[in-house]
XYZ file of C-alpha atoms in Angstrom:
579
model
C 158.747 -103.617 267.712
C 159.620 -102.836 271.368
C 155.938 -102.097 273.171
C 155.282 -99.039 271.696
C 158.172 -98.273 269.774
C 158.041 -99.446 266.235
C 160.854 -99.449 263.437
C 160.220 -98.491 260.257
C 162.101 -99.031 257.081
C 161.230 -96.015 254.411
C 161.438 -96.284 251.221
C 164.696 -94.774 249.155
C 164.329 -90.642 248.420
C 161.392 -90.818 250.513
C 161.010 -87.262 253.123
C 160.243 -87.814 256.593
C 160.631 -85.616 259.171
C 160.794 -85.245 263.094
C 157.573 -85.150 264.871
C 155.544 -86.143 261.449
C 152.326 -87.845 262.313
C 152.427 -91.410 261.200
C 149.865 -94.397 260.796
C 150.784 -98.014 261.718
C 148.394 -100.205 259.489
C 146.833 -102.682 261.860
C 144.461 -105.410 260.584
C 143.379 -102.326 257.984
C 142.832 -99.919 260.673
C 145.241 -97.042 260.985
C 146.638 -96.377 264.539
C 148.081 -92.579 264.840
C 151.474 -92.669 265.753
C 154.699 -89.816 265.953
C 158.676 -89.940 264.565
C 160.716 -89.443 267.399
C 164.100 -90.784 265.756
C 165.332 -90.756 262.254
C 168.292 -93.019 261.332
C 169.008 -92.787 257.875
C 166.383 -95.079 256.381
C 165.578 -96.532 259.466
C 162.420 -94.008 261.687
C 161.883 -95.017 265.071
C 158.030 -94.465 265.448
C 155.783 -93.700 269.043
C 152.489 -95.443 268.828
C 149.579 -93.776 270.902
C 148.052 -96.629 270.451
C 148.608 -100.469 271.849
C 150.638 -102.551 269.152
C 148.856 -105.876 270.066
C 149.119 -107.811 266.918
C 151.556 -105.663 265.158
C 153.878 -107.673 263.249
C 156.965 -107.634 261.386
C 155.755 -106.113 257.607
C 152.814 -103.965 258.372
C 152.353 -101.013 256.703
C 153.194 -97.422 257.463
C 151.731 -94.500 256.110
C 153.810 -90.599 256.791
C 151.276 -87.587 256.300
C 154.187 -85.262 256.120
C 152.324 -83.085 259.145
C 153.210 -82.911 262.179
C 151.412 -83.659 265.397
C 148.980 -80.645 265.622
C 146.023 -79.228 267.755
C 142.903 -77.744 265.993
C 141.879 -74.337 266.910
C 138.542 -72.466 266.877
C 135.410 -71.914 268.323
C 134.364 -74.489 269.874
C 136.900 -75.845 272.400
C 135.423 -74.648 275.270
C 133.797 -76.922 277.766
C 135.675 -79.840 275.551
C 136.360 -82.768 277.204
C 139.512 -84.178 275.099
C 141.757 -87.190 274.948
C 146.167 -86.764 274.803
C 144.972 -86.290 270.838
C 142.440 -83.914 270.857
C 139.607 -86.994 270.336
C 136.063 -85.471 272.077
C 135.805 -88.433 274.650
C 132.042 -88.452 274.374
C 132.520 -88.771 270.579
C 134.576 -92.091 270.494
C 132.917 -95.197 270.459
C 133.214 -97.778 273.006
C 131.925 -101.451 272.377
C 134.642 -102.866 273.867
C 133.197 -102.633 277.736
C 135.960 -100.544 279.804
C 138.908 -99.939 277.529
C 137.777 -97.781 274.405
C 138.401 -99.140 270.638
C 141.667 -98.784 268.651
C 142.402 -96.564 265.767
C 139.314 -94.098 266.225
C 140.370 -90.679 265.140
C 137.303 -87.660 265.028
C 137.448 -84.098 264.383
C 138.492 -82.214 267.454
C 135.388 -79.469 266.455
C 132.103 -79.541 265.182
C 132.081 -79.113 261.727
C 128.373 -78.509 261.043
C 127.470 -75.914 264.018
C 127.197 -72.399 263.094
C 128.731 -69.529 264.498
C 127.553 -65.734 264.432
C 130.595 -63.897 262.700
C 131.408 -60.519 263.064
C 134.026 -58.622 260.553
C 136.315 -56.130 262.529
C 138.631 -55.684 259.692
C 138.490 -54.270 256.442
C 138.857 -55.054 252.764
C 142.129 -53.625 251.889
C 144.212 -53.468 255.967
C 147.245 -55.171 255.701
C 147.416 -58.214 258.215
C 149.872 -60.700 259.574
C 149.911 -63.754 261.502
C 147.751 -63.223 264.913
C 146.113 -60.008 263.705
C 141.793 -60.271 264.693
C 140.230 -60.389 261.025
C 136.134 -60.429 263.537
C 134.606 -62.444 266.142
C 132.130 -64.695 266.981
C 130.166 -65.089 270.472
C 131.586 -68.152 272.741
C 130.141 -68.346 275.897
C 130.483 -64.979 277.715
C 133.798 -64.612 275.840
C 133.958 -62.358 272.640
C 136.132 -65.170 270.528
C 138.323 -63.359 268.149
C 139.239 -65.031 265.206
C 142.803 -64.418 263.680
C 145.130 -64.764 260.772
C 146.359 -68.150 260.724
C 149.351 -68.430 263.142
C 151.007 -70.080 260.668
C 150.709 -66.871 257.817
C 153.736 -65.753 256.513
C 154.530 -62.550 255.823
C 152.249 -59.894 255.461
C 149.054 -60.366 253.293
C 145.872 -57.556 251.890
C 142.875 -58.751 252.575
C 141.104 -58.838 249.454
C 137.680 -60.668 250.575
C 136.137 -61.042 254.036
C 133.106 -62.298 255.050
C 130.185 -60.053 256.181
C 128.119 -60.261 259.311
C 126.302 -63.399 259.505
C 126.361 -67.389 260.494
C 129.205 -69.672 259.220
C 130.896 -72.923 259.853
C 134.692 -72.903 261.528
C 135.053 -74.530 257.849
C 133.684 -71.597 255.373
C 135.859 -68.874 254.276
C 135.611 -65.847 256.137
C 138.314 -64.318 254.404
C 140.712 -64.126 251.284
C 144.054 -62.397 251.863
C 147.043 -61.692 249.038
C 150.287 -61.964 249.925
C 153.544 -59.928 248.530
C 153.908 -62.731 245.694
C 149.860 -62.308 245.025
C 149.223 -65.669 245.762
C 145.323 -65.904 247.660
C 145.184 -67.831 251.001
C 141.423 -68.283 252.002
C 140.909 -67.905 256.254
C 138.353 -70.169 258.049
C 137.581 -70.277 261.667
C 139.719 -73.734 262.400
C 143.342 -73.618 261.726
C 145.893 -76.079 263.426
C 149.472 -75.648 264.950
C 152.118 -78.147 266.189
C 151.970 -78.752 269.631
C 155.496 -78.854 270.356
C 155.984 -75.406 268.695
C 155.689 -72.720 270.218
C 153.084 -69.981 269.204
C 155.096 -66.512 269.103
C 152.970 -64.444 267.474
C 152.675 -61.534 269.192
C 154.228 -58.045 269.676
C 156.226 -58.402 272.580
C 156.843 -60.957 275.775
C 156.467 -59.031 278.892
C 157.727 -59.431 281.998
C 154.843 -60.722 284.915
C 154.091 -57.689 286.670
C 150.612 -58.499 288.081
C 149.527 -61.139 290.389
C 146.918 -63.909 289.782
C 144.394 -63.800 292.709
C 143.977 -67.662 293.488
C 141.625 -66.943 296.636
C 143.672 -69.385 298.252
C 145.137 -67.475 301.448
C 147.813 -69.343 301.548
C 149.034 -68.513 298.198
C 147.923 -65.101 297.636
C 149.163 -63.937 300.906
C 152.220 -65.963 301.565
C 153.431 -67.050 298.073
C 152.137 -65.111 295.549
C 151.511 -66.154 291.801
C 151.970 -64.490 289.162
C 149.762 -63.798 286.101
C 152.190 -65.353 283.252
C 154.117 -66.581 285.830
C 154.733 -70.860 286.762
C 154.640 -72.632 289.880
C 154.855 -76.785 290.713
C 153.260 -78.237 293.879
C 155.118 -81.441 294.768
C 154.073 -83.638 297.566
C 153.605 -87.344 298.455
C 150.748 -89.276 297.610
C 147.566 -88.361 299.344
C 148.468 -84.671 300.668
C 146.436 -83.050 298.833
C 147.854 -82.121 295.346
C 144.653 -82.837 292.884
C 142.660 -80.950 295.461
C 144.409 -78.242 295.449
C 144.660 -77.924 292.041
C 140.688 -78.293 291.555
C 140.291 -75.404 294.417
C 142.475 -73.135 292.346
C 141.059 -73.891 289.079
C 137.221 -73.311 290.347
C 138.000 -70.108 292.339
C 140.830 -68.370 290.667
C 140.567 -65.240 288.530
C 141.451 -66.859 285.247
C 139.346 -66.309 281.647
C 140.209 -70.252 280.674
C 140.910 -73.001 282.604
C 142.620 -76.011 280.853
C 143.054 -79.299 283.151
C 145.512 -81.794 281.868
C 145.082 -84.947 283.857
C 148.139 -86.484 282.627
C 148.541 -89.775 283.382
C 146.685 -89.940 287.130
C 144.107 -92.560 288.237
C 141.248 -92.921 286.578
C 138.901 -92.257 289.818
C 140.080 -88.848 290.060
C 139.336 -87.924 286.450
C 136.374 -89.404 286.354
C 135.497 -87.282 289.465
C 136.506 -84.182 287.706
C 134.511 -84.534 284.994
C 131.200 -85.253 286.548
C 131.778 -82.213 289.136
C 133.053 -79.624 287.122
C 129.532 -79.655 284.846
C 127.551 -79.338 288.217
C 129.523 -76.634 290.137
C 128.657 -72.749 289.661
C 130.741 -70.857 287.894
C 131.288 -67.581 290.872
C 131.954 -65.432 287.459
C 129.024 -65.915 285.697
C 126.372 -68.290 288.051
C 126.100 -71.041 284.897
C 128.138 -74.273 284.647
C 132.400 -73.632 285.622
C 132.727 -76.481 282.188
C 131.247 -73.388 280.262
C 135.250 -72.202 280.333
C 136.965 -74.825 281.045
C 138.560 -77.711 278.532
C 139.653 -80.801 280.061
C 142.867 -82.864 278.189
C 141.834 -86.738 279.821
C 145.009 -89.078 279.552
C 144.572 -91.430 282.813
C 147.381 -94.207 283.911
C 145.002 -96.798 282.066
C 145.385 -94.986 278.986
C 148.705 -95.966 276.518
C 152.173 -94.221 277.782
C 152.992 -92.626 274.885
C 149.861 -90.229 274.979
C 150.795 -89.307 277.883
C 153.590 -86.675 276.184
C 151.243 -85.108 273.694
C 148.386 -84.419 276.157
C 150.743 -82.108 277.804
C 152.025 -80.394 274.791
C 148.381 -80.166 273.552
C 146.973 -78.596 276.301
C 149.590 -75.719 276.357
C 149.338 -75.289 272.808
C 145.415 -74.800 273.176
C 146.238 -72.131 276.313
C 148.546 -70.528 274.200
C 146.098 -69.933 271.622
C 143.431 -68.825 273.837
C 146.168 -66.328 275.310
C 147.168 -65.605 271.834
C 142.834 -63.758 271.354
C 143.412 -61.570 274.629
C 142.551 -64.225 277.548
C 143.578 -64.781 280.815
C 144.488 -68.508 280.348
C 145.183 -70.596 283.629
C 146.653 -74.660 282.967
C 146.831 -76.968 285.361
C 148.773 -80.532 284.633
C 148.080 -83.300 287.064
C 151.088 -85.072 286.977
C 154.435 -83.875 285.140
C 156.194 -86.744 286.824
C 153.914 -89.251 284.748
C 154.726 -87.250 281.788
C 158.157 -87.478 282.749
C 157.908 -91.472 283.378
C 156.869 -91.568 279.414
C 159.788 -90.044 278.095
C 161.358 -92.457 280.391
C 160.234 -94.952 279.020
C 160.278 -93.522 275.649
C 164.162 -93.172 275.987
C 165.070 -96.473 277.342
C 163.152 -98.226 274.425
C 165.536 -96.373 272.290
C 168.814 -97.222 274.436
C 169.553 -93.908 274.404
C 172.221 -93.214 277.790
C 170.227 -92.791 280.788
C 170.947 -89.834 283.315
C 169.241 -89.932 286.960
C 167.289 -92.171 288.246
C 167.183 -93.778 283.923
C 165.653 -90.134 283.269
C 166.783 -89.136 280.023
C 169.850 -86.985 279.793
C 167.583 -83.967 277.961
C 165.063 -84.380 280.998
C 166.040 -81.044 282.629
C 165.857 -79.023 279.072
C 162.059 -80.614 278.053
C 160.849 -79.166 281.038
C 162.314 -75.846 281.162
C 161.319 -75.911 277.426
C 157.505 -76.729 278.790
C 157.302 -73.898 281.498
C 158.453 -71.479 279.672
C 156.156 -71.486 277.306
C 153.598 -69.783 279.858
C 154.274 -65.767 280.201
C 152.179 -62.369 279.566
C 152.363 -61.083 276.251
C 151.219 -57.708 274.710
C 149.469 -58.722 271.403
C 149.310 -56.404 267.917
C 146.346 -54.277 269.478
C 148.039 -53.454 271.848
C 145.853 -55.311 274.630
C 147.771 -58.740 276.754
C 146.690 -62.239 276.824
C 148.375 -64.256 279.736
C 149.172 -68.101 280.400
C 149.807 -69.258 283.419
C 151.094 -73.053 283.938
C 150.942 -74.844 287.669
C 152.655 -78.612 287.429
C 151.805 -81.290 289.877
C 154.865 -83.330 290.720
C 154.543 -86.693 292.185
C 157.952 -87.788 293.643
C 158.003 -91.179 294.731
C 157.721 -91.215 298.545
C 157.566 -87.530 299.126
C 160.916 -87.174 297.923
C 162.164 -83.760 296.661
C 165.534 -84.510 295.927
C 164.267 -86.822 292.832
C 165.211 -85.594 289.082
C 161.333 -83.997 287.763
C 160.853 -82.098 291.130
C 164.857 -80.870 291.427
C 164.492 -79.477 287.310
C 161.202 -77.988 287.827
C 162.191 -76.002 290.661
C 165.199 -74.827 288.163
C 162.374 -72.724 286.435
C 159.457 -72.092 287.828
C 158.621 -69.234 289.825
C 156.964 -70.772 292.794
C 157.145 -73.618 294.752
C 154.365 -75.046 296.916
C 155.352 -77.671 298.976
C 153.220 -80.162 300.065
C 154.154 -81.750 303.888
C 152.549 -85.412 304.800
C 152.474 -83.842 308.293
C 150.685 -81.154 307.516
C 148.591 -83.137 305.542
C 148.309 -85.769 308.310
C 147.629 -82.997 311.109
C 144.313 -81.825 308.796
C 146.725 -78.152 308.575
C 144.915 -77.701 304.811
C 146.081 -77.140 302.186
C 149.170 -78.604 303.290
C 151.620 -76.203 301.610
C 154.358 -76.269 304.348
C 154.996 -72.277 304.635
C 158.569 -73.699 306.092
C 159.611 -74.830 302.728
C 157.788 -73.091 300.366
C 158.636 -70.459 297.993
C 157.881 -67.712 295.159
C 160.276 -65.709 293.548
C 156.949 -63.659 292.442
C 156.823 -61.705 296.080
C 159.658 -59.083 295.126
C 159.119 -59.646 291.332
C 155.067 -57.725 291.966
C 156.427 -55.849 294.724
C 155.069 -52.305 293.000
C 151.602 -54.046 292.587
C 151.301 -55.666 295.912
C 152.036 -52.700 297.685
C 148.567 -51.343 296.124
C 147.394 -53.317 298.942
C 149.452 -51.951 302.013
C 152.527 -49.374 301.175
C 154.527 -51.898 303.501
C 152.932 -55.171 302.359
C 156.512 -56.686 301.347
C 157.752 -56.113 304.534
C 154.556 -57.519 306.775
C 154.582 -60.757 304.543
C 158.136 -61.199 305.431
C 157.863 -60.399 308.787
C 154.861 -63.230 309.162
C 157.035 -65.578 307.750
C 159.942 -64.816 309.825
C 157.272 -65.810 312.810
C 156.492 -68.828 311.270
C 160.048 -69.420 311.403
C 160.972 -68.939 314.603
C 157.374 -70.712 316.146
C 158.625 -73.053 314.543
C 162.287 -73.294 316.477
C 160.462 -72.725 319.636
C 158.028 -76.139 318.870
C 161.467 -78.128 318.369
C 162.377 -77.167 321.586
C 159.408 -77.800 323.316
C 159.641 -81.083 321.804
C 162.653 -81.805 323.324
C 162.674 -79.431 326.923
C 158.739 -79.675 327.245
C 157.466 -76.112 327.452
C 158.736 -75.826 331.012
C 162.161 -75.285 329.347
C 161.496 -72.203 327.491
C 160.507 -68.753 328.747
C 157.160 -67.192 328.393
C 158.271 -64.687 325.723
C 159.075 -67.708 323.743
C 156.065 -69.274 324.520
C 154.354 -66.406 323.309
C 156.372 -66.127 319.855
C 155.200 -69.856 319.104
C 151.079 -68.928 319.949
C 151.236 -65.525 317.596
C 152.600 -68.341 314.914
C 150.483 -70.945 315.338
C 147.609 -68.315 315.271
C 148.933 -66.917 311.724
C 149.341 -70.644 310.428
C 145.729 -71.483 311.795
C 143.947 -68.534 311.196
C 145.823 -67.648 307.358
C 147.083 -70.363 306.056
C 144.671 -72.947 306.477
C 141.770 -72.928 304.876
C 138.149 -74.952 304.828
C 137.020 -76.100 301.037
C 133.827 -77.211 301.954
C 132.438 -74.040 303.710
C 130.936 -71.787 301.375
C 132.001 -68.745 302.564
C 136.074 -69.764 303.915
C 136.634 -71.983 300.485
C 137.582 -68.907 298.420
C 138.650 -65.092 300.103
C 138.567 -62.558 297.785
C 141.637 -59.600 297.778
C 140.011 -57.279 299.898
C 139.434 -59.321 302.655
C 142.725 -60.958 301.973
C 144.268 -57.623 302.597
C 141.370 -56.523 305.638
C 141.691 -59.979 307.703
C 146.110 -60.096 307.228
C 146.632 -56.479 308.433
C 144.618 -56.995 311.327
C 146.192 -60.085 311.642
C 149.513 -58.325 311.561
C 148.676 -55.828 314.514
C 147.569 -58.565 316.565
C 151.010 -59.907 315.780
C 153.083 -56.545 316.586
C 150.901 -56.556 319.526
C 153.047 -55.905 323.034
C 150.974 -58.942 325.423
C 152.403 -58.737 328.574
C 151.855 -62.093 330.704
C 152.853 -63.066 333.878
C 152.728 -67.161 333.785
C 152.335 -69.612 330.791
C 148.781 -70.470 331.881
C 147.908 -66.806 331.081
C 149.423 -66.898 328.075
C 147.962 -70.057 326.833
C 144.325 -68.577 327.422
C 144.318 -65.401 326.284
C 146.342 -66.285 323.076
C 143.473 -69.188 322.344
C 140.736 -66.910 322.974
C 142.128 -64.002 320.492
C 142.724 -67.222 318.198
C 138.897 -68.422 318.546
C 137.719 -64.786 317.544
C 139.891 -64.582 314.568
C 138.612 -68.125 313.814
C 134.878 -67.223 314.366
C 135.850 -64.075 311.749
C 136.808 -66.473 309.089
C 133.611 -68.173 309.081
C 131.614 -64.600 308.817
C 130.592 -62.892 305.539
C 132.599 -60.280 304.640
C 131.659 -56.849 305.750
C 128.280 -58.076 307.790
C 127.334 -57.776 311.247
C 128.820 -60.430 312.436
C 132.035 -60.059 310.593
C 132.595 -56.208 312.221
C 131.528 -57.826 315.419
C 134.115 -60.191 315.430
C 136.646 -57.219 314.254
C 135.475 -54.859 316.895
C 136.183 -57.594 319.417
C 139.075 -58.047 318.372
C 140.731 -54.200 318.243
C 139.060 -54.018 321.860
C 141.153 -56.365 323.144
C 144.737 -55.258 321.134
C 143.832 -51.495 322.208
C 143.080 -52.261 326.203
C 146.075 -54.904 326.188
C 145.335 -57.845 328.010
C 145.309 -57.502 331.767
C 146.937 -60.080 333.805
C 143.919 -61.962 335.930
């Protein structure tokens, strides 16, 4: 025994097999555990749970299955552990910490669900074809051919319109060799499988509206597509990531708090059942499911709360929905193979990173992407990582392979975060390959949208150069014209990219005032000022800014808002008149 890692000794002839779920026998209790090395008779074993009082001689029991996540009605508005345990089902007796070896069914096995049939007796089905649905929510939740059918089968039974359990038969189907399979509501899949069954993979051609300016504007993401958002401690990162998941235009949300404090799940959890869903005006947990594996929690759960999570996302992308995961932190999933590794002496790369560190996550990220399903309509799943390099450092091993494959990269600055500039995505840094990648679908929203989003960020660029000087020169040193070029981009930075959460009208901009609010940005930017002293400058640039500022504030398309607009054309069509 090494901490979590136990050695087992199987008996001769006897199969076992990589990833099967195993139990370590303590004191009579079983404690769930997975292979994660085979050496002829010798199987390294992962506990998930903690081996105090394990000893030398205890039994181990192989299910020949491996580790697997239940699907079905029912998983919405979950709150799970790394295993799939309902928290709120587990017992706890033992004050803070909750008991060992407690293992409960992931669904509820005695609520009913309203079942309609929308195939036939007699179609001919494979794995991920819709056999009815049932009512979840204000979802329609298909229910399919088990993912894990082979071949194709006839249905020869199948249920008709009424109430069942996710454990009665719903369906019978025949197969070529005319064996019968019976089809319930709950089937499971390995979680560190991928689910393929679908028509085709498709290449992200749409983008997912976050309502985060910032993002949408600057650095879009795609629907299908990945992103990570790296940053030092305290910027900023599980906010974000809460901002995106309440306001962005996603079916599912999955949260997999991986490995963070326990202070900021705990705050998750008692918000998200409180906060209005903008969609639908009832509870946001009504779509979301929430995979709970804090720092407090054993390591080695850590790695299958990720894997879970995506497996779930891909299922719920695998009935037709827009799926949107969020994992809050990959770097502590990346500490547990870590660990994992060096428990096994295997050679170290990086930092003591495992050598395959680079391949697991491209291997976890690209399991996201749009997909065009056997009817023809798409189910998406879209993963954003939270990185946590130590000290704010990029150059570190998770942050330098995730930005290897994702798609975008949001950046997170301590200045930024320290000069209240939020979110503190720093637009000098950041990235998304997306922006040229949707370029026919942005340009729905401007027939030269590429171009102005370039252009801004060009500004930002330069404003930028000019505020290094004027660090060094003081703004004596530079001329007017550059003074000018750093006010138009600390205008854009103040009046697009940052952003207030806790105003109800600023936390969340929907595309067409996105779109309204940036071109009008844009002409104030193209705009030909003409000053004659830096004072000038200074106070007619800050006014403009205060307008656009008092616009943000304003609800879209009222009085007040085309007041503020009106205001501000005035001024760009008269010019601004030296005093």
């Amino acid at each position: 025994m090494n901490g979590p890692l136990v050695t087992a000794e199987v008996i001769r002839d006897q199969e076992v097999i990589m990833n099967e779920v195993a139990y370590v026998i303590w004191n009579g209790t079983p404690l769930k555990s997975e292979v994660i090395r085979i050496r002829g008779r010798l199987v390294d074993i992962q506990v998930f749970e903690s081996t105090t009082g394990l000893k030398v001689g205890d039994e181990v029991n192989f299910s020949q299955e491996l580790l697997s996540a239940t699907l079905g009605p029912g998983i919405l508005g979950q709150i799970y552990d790394g295993l799939q345990n309902p928290l709120n089902m587990l017992e706890n007796s033992q004050g803070f910490f909750l008991k060992r070896g407690q293992y409960v069914n992931s669904l509820d096995h005695t609520n009913k669900w309203d079942f309609t049939p929308s195939a036939a007796r007699g179609d001919h089905v494979k794995a991920g074809h819709y056999l009815g649905y049932v009512p979840e929510g204000i979802f329609q939740h298909h229910i399919v051919v088990p993912l894990s059918y082979v071949g194709v089968g006839k249905i020869v039974e199948i249920a008709a319109q009424g109430s069942y359990t996710i454990r009665d038969p719903i369906a019978v189907l025949r197969n070529e060799d005319g064996e019968h399979f019976s089809v319930t509501m709950e089937q499971k899949w390995p979680v560190k499988i991928p689910i393929r069954t679908y028509k085709e993979r498709l290449l992200p051609s749409r983008p997912l509206l976050t309502q985060c300016r910032l993002i949408d504007v600057f650095f879009p993401l795609a629907e299908g597509g990945t992103a990570c958002i790296p940053g030092p401690f305290g910027a900023g990162k599980t906010v974000l990531q809460q901002i995106i998941s309440r306001y962005a235009e996603a079916d599912i949300v999955i949260i997999v708090a991986c490995g963070e404090r326990a202070g900021e799940v705990v705050e998750t959890i008692r918000e998200f059942p409180e906060l209005e869903d903008p969609k639908t005006g009832k509870s946001l947990m009504d779509r979301t499911v929430i995979i709970c594996n804090t720092s407090s929690m054993p390591v080695a759960a850590r790695e299958a709360s990720i894997y879970t999570g995506i497996t779930i996302g891909e299922y719920f992308r695998q009935i037709g929905m827009k799926v949107l995961l969020l994992a809050d932190s990959t770097s502590r999933w990346a500490q547990a193979l870590r660990e994992s590794s060096a428990r096994m002496e295997e050679i170290p790369g990086e930092e003591a990173f495992p050598a395959y560190l680079e391949s697991r996550i491209a291997a976890l990220y690209e399991r996201a992407g749009l997909v065009k399903l056997y009817n023809e309509t798409t189910g998406s799943l879209t993963i954003v990582g939270n990185v946590s390099p130590a000290g704010g450092n990029f150059e570190e091993p998770v942050t330098q392979n995730t930005l290897k494959v994702v798609g975008a990269f949001y950046g997170l600055s301590r200045s930024r975060s320290d000069q209240r500039r939020y979110p503190a995505i720093d637009p000098l840094i950041s990235w998304s390959l997306y922006l040229r990648q949707l370029e026919e679908s942005l340009c729905e929203r401007h027939p030269n949208w590429i171009d102005l989003v370039e252009e801004a960020q060009s500004l930002l660029y330069r404003g930028s150069e000019v505020h290094q000087m004027m660090l060094v020169v003081g703004e004596e040193g530079v001329s007017v014209d550059d003074l000018v070029v750093y006010l138009k981009a600390d205008a854009v930075d103040a009046i697009c990219l940052q952003q207030d959460a806790f105003d109800k009208i600023e936390r969340a901009t929907s595309k067409e005032r996105q779109v309204s609010d940036f071109l009008l940005l844009m002409d104030m930017v193209h705009h030909p000022f003409s000053f004659e002293s830096k004072e000038q400058a200074k106070k007619e640039m800050t006014n403009i800014q205060n307008i656009f500022f008092q616009m943000k504030y304003a609800p879209f398309q009222q009085e007040a808002y085309q007041n503020y607009r009106k205001e501000i054309k005035a001024i760009l069509g008269k010019g601004v008149s030296p005093e």
